[in-house]
C-alpha positions as semicolon CSV with decimal commas, in nm:
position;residue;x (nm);y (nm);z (nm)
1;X;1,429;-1,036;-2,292
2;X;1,722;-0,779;-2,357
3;X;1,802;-0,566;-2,127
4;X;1,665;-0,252;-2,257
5;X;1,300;-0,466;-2,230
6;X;1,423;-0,568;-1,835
7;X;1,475;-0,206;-1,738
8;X;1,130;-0,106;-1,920
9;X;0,890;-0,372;-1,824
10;X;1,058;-0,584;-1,499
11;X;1,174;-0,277;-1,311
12;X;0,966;-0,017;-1,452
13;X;0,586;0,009;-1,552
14;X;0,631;-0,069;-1,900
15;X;0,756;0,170;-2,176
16;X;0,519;0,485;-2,313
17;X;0,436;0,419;-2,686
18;X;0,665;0,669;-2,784
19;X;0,953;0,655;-2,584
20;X;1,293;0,535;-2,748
21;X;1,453;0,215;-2,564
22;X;1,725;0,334;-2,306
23;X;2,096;0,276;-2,439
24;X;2,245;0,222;-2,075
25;X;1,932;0,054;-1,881
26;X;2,110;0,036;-1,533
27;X;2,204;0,421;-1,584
28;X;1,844;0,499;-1,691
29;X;1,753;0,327;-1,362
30;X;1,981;0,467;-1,158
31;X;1,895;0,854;-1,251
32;X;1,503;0,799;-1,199
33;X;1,611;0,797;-0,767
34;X;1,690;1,182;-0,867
35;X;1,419;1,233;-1,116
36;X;1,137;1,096;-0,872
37;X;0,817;1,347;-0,816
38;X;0,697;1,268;-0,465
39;X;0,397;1,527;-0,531
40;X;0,319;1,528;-0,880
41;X;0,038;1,722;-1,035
42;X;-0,233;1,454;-1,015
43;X;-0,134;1,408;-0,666
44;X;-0,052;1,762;-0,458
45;X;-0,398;1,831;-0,478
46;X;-0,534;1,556;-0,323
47;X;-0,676;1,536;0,091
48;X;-0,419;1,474;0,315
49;X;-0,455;1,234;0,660
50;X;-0,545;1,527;0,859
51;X;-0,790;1,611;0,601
52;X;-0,963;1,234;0,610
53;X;-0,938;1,260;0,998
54;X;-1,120;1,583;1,060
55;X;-1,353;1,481;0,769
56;X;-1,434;1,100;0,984
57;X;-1,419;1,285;1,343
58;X;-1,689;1,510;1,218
59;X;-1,887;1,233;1,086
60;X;-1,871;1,052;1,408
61;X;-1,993;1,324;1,575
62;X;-2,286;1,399;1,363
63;X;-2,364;1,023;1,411
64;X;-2,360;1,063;1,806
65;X;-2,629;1,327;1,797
66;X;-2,831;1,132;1,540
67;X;-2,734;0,778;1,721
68;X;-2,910;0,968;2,085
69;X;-3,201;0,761;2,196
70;X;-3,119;0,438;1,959
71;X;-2,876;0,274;2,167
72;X;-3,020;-0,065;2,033
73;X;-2,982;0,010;1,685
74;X;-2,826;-0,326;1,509
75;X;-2,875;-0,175;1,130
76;X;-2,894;0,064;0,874
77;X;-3,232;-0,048;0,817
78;X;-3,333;0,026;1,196
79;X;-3,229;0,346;1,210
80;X;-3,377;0,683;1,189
81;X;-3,409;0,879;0,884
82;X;-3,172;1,108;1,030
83;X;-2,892;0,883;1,117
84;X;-2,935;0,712;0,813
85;X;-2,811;1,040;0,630
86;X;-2,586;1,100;0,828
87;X;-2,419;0,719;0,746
88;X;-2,507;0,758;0,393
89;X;-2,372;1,100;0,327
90;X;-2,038;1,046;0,497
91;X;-1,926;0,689;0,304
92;X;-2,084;0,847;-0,004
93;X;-1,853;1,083;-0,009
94;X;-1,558;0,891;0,140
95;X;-1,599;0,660;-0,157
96;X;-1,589;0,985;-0,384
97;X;-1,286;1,105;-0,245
98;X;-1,156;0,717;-0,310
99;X;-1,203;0,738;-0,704
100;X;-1,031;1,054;-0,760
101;X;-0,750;0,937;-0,535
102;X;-0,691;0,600;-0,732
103;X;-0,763;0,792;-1,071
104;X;-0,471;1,038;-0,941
105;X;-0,273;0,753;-0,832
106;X;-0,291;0,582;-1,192
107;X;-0,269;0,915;-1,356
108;X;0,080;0,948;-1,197
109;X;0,200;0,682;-1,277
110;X;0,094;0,663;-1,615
111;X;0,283;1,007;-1,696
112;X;0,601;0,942;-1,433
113;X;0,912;0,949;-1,610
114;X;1,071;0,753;-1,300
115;X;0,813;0,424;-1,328
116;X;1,076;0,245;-1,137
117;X;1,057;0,463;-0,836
118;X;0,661;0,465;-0,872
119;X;0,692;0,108;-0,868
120;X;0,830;0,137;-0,542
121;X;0,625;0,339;-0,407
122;X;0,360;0,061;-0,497
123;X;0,574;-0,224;-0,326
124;X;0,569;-0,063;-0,017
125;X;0,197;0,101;-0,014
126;X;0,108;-0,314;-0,044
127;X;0,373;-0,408;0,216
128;X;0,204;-0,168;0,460
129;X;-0,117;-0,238;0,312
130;X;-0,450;-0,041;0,481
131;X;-0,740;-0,154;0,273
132;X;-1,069;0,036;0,196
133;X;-1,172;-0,366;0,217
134;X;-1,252;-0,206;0,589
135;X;-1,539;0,087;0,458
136;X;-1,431;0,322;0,740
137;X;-1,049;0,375;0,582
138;X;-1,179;0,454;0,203
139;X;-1,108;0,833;0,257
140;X;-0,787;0,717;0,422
141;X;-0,567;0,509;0,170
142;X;-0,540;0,736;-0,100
143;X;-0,412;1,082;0,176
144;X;-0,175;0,739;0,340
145;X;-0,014;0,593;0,017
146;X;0,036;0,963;-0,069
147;X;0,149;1,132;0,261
148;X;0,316;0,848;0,443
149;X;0,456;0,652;0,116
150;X;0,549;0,842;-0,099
151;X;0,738;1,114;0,081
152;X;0,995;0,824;0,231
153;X;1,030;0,582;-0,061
154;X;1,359;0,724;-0,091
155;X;1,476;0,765;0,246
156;X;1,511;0,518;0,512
157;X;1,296;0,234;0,599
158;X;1,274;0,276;0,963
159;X;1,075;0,664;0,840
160;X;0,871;0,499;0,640
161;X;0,768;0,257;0,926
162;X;0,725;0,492;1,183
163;X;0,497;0,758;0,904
164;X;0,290;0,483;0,806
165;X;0,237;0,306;1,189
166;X;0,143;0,639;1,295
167;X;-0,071;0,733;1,000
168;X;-0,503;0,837;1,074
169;X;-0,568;0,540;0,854
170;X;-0,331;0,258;1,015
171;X;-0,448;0,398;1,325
172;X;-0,842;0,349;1,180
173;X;-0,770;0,023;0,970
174;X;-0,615;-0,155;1,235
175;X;-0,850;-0,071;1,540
176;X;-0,558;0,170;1,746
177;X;-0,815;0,353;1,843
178;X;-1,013;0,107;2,034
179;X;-0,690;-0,017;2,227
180;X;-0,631;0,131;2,593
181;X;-0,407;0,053;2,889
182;X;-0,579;-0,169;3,066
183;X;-0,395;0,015;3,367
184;X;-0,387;0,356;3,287
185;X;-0,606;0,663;3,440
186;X;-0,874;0,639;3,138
187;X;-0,945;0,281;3,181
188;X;-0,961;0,272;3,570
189;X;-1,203;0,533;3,495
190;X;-1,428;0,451;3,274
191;X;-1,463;0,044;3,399
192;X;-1,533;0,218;3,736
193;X;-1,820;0,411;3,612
194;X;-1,972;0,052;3,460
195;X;-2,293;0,059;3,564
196;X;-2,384;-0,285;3,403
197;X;-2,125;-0,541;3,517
198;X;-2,235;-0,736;3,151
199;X;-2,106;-0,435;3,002
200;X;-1,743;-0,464;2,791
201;X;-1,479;-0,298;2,958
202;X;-1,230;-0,121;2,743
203;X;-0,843;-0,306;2,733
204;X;-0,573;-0,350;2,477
205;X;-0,627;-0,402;2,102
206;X;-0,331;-0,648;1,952
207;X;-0,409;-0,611;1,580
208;X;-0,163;-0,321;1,475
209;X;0,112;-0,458;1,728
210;X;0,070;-0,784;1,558
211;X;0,090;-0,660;1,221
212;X;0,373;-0,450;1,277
213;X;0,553;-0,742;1,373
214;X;0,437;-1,018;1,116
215;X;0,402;-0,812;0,789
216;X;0,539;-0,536;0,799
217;X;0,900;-0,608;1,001
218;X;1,036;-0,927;1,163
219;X;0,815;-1,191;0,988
220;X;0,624;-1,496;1,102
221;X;0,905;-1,640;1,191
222;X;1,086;-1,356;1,307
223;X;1,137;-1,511;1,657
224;X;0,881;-1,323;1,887
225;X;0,634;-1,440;2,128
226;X;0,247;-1,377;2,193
227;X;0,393;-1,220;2,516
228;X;0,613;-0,946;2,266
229;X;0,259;-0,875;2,085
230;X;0,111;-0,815;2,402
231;X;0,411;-0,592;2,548
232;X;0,464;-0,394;2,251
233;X;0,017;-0,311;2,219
234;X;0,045;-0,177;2,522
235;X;0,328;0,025;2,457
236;X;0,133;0,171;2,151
237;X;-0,189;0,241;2,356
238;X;-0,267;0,631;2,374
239;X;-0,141;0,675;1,998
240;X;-0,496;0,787;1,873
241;X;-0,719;1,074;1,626
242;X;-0,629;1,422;1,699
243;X;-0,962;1,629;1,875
244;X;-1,133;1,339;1,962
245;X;-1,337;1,465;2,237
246;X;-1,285;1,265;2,503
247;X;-0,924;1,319;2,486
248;X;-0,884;1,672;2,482
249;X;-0,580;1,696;2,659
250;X;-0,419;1,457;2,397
251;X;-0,095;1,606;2,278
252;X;-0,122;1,674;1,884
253;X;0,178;1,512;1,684
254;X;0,038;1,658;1,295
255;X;-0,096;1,442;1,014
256;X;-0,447;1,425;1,226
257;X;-0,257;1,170;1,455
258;X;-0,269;1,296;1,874
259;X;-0,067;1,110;2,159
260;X;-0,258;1,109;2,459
261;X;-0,162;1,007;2,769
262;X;-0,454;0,913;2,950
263;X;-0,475;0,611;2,811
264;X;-0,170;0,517;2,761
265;X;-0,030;0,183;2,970
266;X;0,184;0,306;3,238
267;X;0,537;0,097;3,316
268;X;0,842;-0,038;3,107
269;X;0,775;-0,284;2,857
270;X;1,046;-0,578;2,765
271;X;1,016;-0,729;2,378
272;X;1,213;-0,996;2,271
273;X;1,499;-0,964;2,571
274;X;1,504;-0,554;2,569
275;X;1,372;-0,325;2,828
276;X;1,194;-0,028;2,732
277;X;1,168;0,197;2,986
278;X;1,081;0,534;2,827
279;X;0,772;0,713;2,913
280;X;0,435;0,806;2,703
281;X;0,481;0,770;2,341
282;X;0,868;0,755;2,317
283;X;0,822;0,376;2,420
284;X;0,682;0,243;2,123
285;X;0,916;0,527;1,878
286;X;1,197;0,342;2,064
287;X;1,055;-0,024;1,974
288;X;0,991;0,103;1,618
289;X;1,354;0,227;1,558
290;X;1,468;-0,137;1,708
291;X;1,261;-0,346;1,484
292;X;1,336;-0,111;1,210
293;X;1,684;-0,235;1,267
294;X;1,665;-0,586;1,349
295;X;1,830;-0,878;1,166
296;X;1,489;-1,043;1,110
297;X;1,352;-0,739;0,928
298;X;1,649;-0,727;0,699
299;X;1,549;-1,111;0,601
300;X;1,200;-0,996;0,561
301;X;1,233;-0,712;0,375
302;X;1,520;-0,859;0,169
303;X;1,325;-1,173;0,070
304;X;0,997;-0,993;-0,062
305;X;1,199;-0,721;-0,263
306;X;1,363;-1,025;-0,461
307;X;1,093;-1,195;-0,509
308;X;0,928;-0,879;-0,656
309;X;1,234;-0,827;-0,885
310;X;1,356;-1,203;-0,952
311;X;1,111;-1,479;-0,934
312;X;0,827;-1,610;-0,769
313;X;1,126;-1,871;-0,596
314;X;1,371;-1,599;-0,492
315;X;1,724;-1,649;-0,530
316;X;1,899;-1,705;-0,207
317;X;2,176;-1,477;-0,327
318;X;2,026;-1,220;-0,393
319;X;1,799;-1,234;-0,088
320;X;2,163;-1,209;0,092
321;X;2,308;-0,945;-0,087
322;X;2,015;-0,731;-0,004
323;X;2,002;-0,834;0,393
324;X;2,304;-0,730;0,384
325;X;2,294;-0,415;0,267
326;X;1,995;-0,366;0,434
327;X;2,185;-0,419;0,800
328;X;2,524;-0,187;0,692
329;X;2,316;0,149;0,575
330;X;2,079;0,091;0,853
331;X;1,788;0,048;0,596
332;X;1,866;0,252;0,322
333;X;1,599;0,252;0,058
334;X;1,801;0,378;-0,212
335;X;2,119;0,136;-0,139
336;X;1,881;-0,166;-0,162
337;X;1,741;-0,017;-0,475
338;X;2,080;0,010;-0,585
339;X;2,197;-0,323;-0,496
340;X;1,883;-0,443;-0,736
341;X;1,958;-0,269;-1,029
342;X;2,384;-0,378;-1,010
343;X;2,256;-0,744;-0,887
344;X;2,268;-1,004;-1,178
345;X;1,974;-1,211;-1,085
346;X;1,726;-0,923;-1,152
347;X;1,810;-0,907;-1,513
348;X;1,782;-1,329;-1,621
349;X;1,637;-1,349;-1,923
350;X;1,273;-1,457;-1,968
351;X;0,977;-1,306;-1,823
352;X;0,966;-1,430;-1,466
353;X;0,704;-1,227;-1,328
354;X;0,307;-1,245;-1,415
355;X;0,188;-0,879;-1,439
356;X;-0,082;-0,812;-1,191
357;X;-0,374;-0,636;-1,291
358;X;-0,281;-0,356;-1,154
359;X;0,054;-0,399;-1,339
360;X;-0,117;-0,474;-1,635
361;X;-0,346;-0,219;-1,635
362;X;-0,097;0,083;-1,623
363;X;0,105;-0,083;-1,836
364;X;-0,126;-0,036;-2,113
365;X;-0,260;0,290;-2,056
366;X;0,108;0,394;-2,070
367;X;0,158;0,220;-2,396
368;X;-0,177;0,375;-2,585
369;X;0,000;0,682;-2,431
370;X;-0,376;0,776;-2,201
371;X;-0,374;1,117;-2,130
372;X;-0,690;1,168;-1,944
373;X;-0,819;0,855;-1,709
374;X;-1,121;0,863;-1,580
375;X;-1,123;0,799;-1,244
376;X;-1,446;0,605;-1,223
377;X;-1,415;0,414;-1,540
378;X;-1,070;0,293;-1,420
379;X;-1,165;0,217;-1,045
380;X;-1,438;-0,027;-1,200
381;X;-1,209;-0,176;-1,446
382;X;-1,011;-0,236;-1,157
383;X;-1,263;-0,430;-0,959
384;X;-1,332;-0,602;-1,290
385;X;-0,969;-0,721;-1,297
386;X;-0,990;-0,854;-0,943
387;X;-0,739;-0,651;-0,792
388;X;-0,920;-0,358;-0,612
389;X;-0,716;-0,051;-0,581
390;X;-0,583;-0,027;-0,197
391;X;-0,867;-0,305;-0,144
392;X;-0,614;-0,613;-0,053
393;X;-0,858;-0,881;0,134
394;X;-0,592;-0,863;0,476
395;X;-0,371;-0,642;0,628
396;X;-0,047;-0,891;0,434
397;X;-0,165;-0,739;0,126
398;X;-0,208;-0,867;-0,226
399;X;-0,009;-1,199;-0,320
400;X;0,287;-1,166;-0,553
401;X;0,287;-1,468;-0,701
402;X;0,160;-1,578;-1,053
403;X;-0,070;-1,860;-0,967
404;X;-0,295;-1,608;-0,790
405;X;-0,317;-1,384;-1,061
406;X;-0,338;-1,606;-1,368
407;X;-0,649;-1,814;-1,376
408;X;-0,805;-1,887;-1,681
409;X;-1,105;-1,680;-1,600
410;X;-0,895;-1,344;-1,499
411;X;-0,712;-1,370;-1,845
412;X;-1,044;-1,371;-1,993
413;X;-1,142;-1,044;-1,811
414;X;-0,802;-0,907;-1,931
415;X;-0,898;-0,969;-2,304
416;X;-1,196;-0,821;-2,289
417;X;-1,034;-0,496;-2,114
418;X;-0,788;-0,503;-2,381
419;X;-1,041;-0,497;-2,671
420;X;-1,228;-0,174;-2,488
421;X;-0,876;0,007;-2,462
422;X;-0,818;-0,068;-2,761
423;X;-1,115;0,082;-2,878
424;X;-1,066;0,393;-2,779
425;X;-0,766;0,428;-2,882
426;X;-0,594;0,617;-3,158
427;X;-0,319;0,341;-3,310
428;X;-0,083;0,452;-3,592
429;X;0,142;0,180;-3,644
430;X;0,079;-0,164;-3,387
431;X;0,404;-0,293;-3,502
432;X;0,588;0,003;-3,429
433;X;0,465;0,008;-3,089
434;X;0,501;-0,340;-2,983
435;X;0,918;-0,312;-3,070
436;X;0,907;-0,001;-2,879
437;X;0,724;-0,179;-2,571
438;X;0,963;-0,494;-2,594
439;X;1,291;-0,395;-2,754
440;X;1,427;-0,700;-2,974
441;X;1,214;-0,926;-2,723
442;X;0,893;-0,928;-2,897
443;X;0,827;-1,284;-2,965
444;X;0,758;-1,430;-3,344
445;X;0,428;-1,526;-3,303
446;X;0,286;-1,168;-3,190
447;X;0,477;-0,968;-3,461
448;X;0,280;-1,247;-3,657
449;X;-0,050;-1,173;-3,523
450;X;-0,024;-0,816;-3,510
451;X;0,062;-0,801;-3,903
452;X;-0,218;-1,045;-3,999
453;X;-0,461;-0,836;-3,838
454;X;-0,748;-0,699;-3,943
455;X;-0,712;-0,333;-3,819
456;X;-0,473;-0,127;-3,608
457;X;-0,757;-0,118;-3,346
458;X;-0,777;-0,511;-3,353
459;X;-0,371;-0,547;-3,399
460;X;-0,335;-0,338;-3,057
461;X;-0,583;-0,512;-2,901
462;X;-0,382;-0,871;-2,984
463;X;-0,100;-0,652;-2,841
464;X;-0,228;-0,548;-2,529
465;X;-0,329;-0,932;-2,505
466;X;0,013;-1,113;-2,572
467;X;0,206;-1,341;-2,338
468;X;0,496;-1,040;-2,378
469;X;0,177;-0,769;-2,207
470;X;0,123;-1,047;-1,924
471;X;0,473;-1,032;-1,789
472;X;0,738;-0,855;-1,720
């Protein structure tokens, strides 16, 4: 691959049919961290996490008064007719709201003229993956990608951490709102009330502590202990839904996201050595900066971006060349985005990288130059792809490795997309296009096949279906 090809297809989202193949690829690059749109057009329009919140709080309270005399229910199936529309209407129109966000989503970055920074913004939405796999967050990812992503992929990444931790839809996806001091004033007084001593009593919920720790900072082997989990839960407990009602008195922080203090675990907290001793919610914003800034995270953080950019294997040197910049700008976004673009190992020739689908995908909408997606044709040719959009099966995202991406069976499924694209598109010349995609990279025995076939529409389709399409 030249470099022109690199800059277009490795670090970007592959070139639009018509767009000319940059002279200075590092410059092109380079200018796209000014050029970037956090709010586009298919975007600003869009629900935000307040929106989602006040949308699910209202739903949840339209299911208590429905839910009043069926304590026992155990399905949709035993419930009554009105609780069932009250279930039914809210996720059908959470799932709504979920199609035109990905169809804005893909619509952006189909028309960005800064694919590399959209790319980003993609890295990180999977690194701090919340996943409409859990029903309750479908109205959620879209407003999170958008509000808490987006807005810091050029800033620093301790922002980022704290916007997304603190996001509605972490908050939702990763049961925060279940998790309560087991000391504090709310949970002395509600266990006390317990009437039924079988009855649960409400305590600390690990699973966004956890997370925070083993995806999306330190690492699994970022040296913690169970006993750090633990601490830093409790130090997150009281972070919570603005105008839920039992915690009226719950200071609003914007964003549909409330600290209240009534549940939050009284006492200083110690993680890995440190003390914490700040009160309330300043606790865990103090723990956040830390692991924000920790050695481990740099490693982390440092090791996935190289393998996103480099190989499957990443290069140890590069993986220290970006630790280290990570540690001396404090988590600069942009420096490590620099560091990428000036690193050698990024630009190796050959195509290192299997697409994903979702790669894939936008890469050939943006090279049959789509104007118009529609958001529920491309939301199903998503799931038909096997990559759902914001629908990774765990909170570590989806993999980015080839072997989980090119099975015989999913290339199959990305023929047959590429025929129906190609379908409905408007080719003029196939040949022209596939130089423009891949700049003196496209390989002899496509140019081949495209000029032997039968039609422009069958030419683009062998196109969109190359080996040069499947990576990047």
């Amino acid at each position: 691959m030249t470099s022109a090809s690199i800059a277009l297809n490795r670090f970007g989202l592959g070139a639009q049919g018509v767009q000319s193949a940059p002279d200075r690829p590092r410059v092109w690059l380079l200018d796209q961290l000014s050029e970037f749109d956090p709010a586009p057009r298919p975007i600003a329009a869009r629900p935000t996490g307040a929106d989602a919140a006040k949308d699910f709080l209202a739903y949840r309270a339209a299911q208590r008064n429905a839910r009043r005399g069926q304590r026992d229910l155990t399905s949709l199936e035993d419930a009554s007719d009105g609780l069932r529309q009250v279930l039914r209407g809210y996720f059908r129109g959470a799932r709504q709201s979920y199609i035109a966000d990905v169809g804005a989503r893909a619509q952006a970055a189909v028309e960005s003229n800064a694919p590399f920074v959209e790319r980003m913004v993609h890295f990180w939405s999977n690194h701090f993956t919340v996943s409409v796999a859990k029903r309750q967050a479908s109205a959620f990812a879209g407003p999170y990608e958008f509000g808490a992503i987006r807005p810091h992929v050029l800033g620093k990444f301790g922002d980022m951490l704290r916007a997304t931790a603190l996001h509605p839809a972490m908050l939702l996806y990763l049961d925060q709102l279940q998790s309560v001091g087991p000391n504090s004033v709310g949970a002395r007084f509600r266990n006390g009330r317990r009437r039924d001593p079988n009855q649960n009593q409400v305590g600390l919920n690990e699973n966004l502590a956890r997370e925070i720790f083993e995806l999306h900072t330190l690492g699994v082997d970022g040296g913690y202990a169970q006993s750090d989990v633990t601490e830093f839960a409790r130090a997150l407990t009281g972070f919570t839904l603005a105008g839920l009602p039992f915690l009226r008195n719950a200071i609003e922080l914007g964003n549909g996201v409330a600290f209240a203090d009534l549940v939050h675990e009284p006492g200083s907290r110690t993680i890995m050595g440190q003390t914490y001793r700040q009160s309330g919610g300043e606790q865990a914003l103090a723990i956040l900066s830390d692991l924000s800034r920790h050695p481990a995270t740099a490693r982390h953080i440092a090791t996935k971006l190289a393998r996103h950019f480099s190989s499957d294997d990443p290069p140890p040197s590069l993986v220290t060349r970006l630790e280290t910049v990570f540690l001396e700008t404090d988590g600069d976004l942009p420096s490590l985005y620099r560091t990428l673009i000036e690193a050698p190992e990024p630009w190796q020739n050959g195509a290192m990288k299997f697409r994903t689908p979702w790669e894939w995908s936008i890469a050939s909408l943006r090279a049959t130059g789509t104007t118009g997606i529609n958001p529920r044709i491309f939301t199903g040719m998503q799931s038909e792809l096997g990559q759902v959009v914001w629908g990774a099966p765990s909170p570590a995202g989806y993999p980015d490795l080839a072997k989980d991406w090119a099975a015989p069976d999913a290339l199959v499924r990305r023929i047959e997309v590429a025929a129906r694209i190609a379908g409905n598109a408007r080719p003029s010349s196939v040949p022209t296009l596939a130089r423009n995609l891949f700049p003196d990279s496209l390989g002899e025995p496509t140019a081949t096949a495209i000029a032997r076939a039968e039609s422009p529409r069958q030419g683009l389709a062998l196109l969109l279906s190359s080996p040069e399409m499947m990576r990047r």
